PDB file of N, CA and C in Angstrom:
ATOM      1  N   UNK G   1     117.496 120.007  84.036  1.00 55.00           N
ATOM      2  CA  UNK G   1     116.844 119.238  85.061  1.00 55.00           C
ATOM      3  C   UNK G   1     115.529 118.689  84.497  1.00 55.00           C
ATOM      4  N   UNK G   2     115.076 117.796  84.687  1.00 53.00           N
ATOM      5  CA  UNK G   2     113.975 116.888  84.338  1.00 53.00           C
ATOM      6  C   UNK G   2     112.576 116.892  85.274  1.00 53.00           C
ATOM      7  N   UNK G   3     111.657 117.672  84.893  1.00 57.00           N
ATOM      8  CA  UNK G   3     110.790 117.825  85.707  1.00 57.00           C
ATOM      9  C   UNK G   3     109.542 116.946  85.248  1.00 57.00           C
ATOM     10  N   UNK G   4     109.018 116.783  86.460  1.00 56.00           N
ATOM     11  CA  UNK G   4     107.604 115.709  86.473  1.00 56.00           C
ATOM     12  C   UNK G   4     106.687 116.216  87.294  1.00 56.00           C
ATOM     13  N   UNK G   5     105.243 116.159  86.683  1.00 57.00           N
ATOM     14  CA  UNK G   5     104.318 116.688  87.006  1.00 57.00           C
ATOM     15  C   UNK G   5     103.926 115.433  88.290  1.00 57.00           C
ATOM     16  N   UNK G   6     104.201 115.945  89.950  1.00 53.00           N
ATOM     17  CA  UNK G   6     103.884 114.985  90.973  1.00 53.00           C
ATOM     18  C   UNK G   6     102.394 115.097  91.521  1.00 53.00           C
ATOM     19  N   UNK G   7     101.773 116.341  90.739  1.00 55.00           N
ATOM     20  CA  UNK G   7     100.147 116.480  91.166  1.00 55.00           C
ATOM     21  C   UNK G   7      99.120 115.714  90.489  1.00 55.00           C
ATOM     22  N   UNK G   8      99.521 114.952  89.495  1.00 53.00           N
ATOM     23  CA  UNK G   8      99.185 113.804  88.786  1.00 53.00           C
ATOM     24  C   UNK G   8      98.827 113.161  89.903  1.00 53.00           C
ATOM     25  N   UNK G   9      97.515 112.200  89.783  1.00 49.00           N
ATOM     26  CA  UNK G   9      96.978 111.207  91.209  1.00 49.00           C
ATOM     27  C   UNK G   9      97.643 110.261  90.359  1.00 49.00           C
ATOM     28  N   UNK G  10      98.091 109.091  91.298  1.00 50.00           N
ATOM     29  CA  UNK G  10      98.933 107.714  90.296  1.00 50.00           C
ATOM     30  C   UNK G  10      97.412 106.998  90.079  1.00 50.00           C
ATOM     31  N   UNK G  11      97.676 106.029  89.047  1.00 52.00           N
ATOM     32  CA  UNK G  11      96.341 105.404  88.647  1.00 52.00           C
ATOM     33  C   UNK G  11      97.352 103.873  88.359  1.00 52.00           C
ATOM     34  N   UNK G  12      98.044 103.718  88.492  1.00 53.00           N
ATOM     35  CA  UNK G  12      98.885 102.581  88.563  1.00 53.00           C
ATOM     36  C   UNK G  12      99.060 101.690  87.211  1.00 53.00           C
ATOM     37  N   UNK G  13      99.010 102.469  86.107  1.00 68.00           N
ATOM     38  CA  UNK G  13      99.424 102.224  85.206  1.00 68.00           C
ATOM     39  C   UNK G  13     100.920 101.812  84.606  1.00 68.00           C
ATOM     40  N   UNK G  14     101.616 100.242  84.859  1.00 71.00           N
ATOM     41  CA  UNK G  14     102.766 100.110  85.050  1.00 71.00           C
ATOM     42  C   UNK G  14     104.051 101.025  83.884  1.00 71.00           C
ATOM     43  N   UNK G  15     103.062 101.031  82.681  1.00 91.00           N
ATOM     44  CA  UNK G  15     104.049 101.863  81.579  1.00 91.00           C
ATOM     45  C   UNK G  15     104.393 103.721  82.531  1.00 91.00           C
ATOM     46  N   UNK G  16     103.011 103.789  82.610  1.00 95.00           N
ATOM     47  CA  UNK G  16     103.965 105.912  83.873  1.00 95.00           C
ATOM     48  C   UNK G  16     105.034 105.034  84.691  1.00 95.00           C
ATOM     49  N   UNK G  17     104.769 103.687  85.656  1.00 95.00           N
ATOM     50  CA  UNK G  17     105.446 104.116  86.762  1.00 95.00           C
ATOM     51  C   UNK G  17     106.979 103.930  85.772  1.00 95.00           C
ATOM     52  N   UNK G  18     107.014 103.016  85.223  1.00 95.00           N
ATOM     53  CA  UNK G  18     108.161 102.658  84.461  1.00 95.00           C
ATOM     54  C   UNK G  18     109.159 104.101  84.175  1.00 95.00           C
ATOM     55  N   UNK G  19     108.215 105.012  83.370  1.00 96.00           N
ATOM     56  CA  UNK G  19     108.520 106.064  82.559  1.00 96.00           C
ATOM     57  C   UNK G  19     109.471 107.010  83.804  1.00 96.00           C
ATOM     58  N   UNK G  20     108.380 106.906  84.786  1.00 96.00           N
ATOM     59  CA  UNK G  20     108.734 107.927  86.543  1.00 96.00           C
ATOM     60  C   UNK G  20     110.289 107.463  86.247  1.00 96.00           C
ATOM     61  N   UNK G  21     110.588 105.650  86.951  1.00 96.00           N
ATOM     62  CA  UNK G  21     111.443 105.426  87.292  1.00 96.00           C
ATOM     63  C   UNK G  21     112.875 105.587  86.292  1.00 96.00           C
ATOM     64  N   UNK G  22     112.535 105.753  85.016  1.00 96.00           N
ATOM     65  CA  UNK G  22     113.390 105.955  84.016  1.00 96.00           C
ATOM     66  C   UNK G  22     113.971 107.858  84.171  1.00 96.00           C
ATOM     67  N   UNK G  23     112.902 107.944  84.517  1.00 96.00           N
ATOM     68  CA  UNK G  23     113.395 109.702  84.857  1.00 96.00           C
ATOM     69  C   UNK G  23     114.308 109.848  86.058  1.00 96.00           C
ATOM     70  N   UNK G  24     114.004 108.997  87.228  1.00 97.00           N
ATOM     71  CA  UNK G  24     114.967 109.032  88.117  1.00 97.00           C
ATOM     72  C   UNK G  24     116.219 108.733  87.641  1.00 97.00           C
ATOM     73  N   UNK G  25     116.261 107.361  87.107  1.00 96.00           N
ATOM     74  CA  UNK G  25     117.506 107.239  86.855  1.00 96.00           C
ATOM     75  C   UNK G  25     118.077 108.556  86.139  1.00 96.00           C
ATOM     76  N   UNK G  26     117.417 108.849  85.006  1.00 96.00           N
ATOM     77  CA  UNK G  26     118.373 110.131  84.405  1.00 96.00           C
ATOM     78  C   UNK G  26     118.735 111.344  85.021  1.00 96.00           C
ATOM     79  N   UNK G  27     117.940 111.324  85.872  1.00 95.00           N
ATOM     80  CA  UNK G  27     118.503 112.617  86.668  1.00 95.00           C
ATOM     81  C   UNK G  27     119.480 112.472  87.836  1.00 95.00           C
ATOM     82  N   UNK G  28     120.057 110.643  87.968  1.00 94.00           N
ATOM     83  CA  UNK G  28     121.256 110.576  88.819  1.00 94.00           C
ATOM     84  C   UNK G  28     121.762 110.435  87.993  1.00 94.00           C
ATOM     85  N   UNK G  29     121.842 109.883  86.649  1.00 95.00           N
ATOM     86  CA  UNK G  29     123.264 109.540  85.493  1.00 95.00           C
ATOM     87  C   UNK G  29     123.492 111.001  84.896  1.00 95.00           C
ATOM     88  N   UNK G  30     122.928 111.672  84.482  1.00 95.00           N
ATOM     89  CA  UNK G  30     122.732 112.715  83.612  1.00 95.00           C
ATOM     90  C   UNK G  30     123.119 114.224  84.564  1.00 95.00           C
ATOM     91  N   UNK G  31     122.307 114.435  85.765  1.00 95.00           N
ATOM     92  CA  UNK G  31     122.446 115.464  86.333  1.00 95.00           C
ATOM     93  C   UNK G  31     122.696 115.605  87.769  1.00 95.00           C
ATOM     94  N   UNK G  32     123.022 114.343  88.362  1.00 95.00           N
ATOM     95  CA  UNK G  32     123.321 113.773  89.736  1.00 95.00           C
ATOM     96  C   UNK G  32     122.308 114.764  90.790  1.00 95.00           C
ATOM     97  N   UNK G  33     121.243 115.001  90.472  1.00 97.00           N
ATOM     98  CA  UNK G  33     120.573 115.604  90.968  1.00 97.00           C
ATOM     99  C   UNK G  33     119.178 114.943  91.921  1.00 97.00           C
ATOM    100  N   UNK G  34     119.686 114.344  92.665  1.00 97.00           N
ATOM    101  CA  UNK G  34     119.281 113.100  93.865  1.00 97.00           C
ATOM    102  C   UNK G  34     117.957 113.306  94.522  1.00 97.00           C
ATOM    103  N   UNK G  35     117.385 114.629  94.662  1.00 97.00           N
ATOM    104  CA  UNK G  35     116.710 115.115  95.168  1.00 97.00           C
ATOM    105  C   UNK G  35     115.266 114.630  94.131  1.00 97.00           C
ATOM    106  N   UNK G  36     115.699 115.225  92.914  1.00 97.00           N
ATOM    107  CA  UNK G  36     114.436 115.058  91.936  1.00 97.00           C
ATOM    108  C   UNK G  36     114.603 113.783  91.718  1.00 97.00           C
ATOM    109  N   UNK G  37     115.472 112.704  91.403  1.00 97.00           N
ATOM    110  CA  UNK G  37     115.463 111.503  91.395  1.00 97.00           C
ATOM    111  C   UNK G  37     114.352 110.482  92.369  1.00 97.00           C
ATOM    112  N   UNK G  38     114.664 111.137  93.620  1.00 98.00           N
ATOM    113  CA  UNK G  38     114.132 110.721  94.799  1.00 98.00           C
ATOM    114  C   UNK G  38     112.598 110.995  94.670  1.00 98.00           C
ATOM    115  N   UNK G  39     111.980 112.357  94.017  1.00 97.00           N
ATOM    116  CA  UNK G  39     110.509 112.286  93.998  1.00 97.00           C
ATOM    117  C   UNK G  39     110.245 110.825  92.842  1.00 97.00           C
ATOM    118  N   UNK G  40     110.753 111.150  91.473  1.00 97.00           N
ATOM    119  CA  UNK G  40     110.592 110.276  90.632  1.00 97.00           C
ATOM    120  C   UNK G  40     110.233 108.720  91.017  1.00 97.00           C
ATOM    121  N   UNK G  41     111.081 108.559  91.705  1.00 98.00           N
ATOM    122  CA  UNK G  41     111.489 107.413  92.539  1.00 98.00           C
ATOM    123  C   UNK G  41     109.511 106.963  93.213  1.00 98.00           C
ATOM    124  N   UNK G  42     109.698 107.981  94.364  1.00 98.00           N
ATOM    125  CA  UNK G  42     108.678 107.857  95.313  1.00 98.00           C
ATOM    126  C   UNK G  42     107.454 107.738  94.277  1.00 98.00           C
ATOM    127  N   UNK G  43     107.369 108.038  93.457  1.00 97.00           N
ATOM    128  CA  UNK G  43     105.892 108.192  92.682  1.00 97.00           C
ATOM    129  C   UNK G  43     105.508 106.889  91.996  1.00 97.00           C
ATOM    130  N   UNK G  44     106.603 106.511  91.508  1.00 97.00           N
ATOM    131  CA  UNK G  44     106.713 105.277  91.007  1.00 97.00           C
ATOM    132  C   UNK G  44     106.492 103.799  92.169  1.00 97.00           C
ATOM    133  N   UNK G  45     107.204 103.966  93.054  1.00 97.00           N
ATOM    134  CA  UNK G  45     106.866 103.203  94.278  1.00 97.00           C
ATOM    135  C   UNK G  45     105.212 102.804  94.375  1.00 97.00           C
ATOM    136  N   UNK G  46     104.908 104.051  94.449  1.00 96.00           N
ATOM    137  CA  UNK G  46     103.380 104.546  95.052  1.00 96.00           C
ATOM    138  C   UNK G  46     102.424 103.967  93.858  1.00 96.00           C
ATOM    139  N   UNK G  47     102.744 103.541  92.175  1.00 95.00           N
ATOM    140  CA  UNK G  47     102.131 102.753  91.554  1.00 95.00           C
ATOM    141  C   UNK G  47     102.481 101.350  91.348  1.00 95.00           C
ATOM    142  N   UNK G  48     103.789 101.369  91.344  1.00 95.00           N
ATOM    143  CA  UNK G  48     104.020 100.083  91.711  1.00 95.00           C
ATOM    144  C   UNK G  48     105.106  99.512  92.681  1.00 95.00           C
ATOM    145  N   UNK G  49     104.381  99.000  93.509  1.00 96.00           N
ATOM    146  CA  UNK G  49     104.967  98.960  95.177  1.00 96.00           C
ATOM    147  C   UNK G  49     106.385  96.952  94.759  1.00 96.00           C
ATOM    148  N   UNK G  50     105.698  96.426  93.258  1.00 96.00           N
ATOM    149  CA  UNK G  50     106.525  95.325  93.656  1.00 96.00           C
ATOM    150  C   UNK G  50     107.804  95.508  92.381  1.00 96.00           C
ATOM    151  N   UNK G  51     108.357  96.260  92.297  1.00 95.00           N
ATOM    152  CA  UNK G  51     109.443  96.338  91.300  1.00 95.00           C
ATOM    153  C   UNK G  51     110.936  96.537  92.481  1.00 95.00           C
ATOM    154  N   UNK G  52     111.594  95.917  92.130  1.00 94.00           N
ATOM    155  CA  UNK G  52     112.633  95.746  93.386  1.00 94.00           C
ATOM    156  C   UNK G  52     113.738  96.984  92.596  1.00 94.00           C
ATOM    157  N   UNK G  53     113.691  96.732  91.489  1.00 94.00           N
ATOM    158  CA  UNK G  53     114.548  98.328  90.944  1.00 94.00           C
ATOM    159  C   UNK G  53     114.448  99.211  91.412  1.00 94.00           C
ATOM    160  N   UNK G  54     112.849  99.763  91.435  1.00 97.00           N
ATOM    161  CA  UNK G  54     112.831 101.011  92.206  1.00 97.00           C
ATOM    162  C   UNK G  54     113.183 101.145  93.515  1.00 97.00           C
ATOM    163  N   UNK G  55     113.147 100.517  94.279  1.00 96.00           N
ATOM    164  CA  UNK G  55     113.729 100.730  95.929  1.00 96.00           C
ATOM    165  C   UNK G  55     115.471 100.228  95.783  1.00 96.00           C
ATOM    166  N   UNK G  56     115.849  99.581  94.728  1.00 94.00           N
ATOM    167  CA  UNK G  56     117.444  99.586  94.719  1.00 94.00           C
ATOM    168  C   UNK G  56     117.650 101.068  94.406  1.00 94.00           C
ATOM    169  N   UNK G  57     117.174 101.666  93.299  1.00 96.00           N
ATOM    170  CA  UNK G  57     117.864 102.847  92.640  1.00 96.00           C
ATOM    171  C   UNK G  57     117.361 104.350  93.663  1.00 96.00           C
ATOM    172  N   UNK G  58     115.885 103.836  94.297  1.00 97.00           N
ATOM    173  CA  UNK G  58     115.528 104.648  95.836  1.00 97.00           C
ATOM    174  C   UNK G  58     116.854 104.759  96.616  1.00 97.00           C
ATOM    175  N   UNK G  59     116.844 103.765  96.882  1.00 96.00           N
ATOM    176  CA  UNK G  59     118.004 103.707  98.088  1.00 96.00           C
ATOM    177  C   UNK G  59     119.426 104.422  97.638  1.00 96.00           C
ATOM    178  N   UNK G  60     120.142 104.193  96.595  1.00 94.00           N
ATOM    179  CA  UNK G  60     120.893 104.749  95.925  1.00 94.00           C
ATOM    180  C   UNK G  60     120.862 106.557  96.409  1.00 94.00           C
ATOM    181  N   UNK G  61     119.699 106.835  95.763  1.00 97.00           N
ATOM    182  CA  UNK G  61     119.537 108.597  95.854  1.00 97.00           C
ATOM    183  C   UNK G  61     119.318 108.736  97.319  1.00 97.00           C
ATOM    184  N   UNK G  62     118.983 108.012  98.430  1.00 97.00           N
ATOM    185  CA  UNK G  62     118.693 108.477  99.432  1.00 97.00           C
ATOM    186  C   UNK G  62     120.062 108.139 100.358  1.00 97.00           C
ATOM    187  N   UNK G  63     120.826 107.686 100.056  1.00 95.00           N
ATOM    188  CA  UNK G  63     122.141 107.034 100.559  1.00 95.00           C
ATOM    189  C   UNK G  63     123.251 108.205  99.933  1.00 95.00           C
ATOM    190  N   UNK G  64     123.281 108.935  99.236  1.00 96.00           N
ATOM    191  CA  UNK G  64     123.267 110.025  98.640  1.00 96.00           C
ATOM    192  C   UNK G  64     123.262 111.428  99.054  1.00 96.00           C
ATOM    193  N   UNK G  65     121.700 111.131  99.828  1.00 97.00           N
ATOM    194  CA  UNK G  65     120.929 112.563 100.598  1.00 97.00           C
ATOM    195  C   UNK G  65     121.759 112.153 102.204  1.00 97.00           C
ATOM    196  N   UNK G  66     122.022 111.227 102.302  1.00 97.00           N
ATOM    197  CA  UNK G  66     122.305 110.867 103.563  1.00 97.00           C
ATOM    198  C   UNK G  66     120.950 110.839 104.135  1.00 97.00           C
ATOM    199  N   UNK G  67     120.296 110.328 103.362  1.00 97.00           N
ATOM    200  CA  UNK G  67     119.018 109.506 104.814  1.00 97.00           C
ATOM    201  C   UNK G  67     119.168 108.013 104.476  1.00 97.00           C
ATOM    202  N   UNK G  68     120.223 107.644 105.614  1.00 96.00           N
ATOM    203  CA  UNK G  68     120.615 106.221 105.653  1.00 96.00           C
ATOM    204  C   UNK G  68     120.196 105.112 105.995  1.00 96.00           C
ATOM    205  N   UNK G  69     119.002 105.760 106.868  1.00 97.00           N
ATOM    206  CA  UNK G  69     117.662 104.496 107.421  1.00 97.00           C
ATOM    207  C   UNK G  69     116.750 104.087 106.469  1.00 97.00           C
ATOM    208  N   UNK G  70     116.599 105.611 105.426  1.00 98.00           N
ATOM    209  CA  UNK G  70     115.447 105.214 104.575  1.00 98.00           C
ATOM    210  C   UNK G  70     115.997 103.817 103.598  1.00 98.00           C
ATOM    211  N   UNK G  71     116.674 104.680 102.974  1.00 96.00           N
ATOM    212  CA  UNK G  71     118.455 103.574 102.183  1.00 96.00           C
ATOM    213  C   UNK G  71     118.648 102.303 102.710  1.00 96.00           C
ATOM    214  N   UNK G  72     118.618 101.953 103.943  1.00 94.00           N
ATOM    215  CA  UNK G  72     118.617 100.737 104.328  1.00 94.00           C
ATOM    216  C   UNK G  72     117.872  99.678 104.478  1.00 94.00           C
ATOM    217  N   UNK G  73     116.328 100.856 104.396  1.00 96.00           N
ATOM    218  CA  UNK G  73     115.153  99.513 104.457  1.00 96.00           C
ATOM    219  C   UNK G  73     114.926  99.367 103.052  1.00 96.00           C
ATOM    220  N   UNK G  74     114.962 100.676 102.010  1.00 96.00           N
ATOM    221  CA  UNK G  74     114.884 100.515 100.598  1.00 96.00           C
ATOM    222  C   UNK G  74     115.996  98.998  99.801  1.00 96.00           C
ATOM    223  N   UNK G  75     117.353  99.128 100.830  1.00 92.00           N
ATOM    224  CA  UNK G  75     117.902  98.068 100.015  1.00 92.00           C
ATOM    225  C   UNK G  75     117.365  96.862 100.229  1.00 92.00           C
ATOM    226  N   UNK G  76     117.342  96.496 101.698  1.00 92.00           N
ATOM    227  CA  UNK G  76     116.391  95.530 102.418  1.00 92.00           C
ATOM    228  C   UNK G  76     115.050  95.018 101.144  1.00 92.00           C
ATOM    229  N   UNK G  77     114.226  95.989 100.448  1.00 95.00           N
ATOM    230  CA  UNK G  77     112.795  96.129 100.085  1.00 95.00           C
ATOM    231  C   UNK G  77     113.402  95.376  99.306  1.00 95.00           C
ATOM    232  N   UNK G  78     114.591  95.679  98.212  1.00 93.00           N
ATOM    233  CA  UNK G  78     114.853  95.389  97.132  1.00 93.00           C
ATOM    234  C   UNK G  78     115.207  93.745  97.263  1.00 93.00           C
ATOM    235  N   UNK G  79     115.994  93.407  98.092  1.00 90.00           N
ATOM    236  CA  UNK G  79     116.284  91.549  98.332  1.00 90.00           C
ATOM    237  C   UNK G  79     115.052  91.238  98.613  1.00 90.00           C
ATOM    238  N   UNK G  80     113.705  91.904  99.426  1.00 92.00           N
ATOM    239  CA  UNK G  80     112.563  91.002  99.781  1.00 92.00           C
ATOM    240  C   UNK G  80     112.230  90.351  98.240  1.00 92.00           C
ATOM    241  N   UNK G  81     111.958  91.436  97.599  1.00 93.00           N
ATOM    242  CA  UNK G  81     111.368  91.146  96.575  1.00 93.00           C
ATOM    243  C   UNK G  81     111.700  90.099  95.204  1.00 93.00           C
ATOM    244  N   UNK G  82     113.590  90.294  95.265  1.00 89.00           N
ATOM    245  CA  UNK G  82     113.928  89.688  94.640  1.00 89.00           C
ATOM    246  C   UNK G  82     115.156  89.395  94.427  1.00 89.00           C
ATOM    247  N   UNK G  83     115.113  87.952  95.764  1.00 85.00           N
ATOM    248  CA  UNK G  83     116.714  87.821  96.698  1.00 85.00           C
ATOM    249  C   UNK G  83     117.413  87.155  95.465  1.00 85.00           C
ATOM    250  N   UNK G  84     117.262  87.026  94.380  1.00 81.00           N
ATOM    251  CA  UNK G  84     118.343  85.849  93.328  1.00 81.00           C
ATOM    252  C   UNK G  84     118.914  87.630  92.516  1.00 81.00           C
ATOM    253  N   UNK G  85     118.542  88.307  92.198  1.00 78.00           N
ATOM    254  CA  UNK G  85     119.077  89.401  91.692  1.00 78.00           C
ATOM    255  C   UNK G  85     119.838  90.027  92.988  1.00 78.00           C
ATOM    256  N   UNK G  86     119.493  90.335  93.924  1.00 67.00           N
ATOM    257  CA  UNK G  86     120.442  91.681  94.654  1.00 67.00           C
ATOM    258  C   UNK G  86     120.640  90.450  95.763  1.00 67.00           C
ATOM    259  N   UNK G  87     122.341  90.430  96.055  1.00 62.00           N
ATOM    260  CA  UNK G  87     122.816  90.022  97.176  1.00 62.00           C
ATOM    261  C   UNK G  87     123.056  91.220  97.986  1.00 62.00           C
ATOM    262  N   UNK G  88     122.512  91.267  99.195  1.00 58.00           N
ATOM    263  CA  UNK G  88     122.579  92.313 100.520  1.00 58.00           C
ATOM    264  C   UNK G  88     123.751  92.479 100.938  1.00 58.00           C
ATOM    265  N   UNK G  89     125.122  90.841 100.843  1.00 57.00           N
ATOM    266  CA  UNK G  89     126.348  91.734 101.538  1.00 57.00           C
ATOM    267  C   UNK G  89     127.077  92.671 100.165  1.00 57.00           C
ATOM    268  N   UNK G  90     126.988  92.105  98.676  1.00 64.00           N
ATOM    269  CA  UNK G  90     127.069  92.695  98.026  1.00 64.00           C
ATOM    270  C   UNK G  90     127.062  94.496  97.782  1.00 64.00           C
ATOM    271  N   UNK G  91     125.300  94.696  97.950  1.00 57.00           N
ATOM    272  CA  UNK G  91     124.878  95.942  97.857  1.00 57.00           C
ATOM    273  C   UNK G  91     125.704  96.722  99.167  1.00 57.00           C
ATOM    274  N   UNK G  92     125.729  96.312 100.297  1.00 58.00           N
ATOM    275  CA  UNK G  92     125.996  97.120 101.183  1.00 58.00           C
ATOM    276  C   UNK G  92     127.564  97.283 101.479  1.00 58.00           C
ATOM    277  N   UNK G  93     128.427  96.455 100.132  1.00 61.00           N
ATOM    278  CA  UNK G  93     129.923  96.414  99.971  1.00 61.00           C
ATOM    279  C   UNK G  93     130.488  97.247  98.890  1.00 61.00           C
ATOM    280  N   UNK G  94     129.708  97.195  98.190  1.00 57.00           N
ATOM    281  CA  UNK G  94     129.451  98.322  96.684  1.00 57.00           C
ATOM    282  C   UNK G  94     129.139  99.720  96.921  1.00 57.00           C
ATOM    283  N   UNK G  95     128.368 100.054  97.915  1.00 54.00           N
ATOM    284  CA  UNK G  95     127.597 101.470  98.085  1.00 54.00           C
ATOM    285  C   UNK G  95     128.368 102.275  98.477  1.00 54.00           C
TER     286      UNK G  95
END
């Protein structure tokens, strides 16, 4: 399991949040372990709020956990940000 220090204050340095969100992913490809994905996730958010990856691959782990509201505005976040990459009937036909 892939652990990350979350008592770290974020300072919004885009290379951590990057690094965060690279850890999420590995801990859904690697250890399907959704939960720690999901902090990874959130921390990264919290430095950088405009990366539409992170609230696609958010939503993913939380669609997952079965919190399906969060998942839904996360996919939502992800077309605000960047409707020519993620089509919405797509994502929500795929999931």
């Amino acid at each position: 399991m892939i652990k990350v220090n979350f008592n770290q204050k974020p300072d919004r340095k885009p290379n951590e949040a990057h690094e965060l969100f690279k850890d999420g992913v590995r801990c859904i490809m690697w250890a399907n372990d959704y939960k720690e994905a999901l902090k990874c996730f959130n921390k990264a958010i919290m430095m950088r709020d405009d990366q539409s990856d992170y609230y696609y691959w958010r939503a993913l782990a939380r669609k997952h956990l079965k919190q399906f509201r969060g998942a839904v505005n996360d996919f939502n976040k992800a077309v605000e940000l960047n409707p020519e990459t993620f089509n919405i009937l797509e994502i929500y036909n795929t999931t």
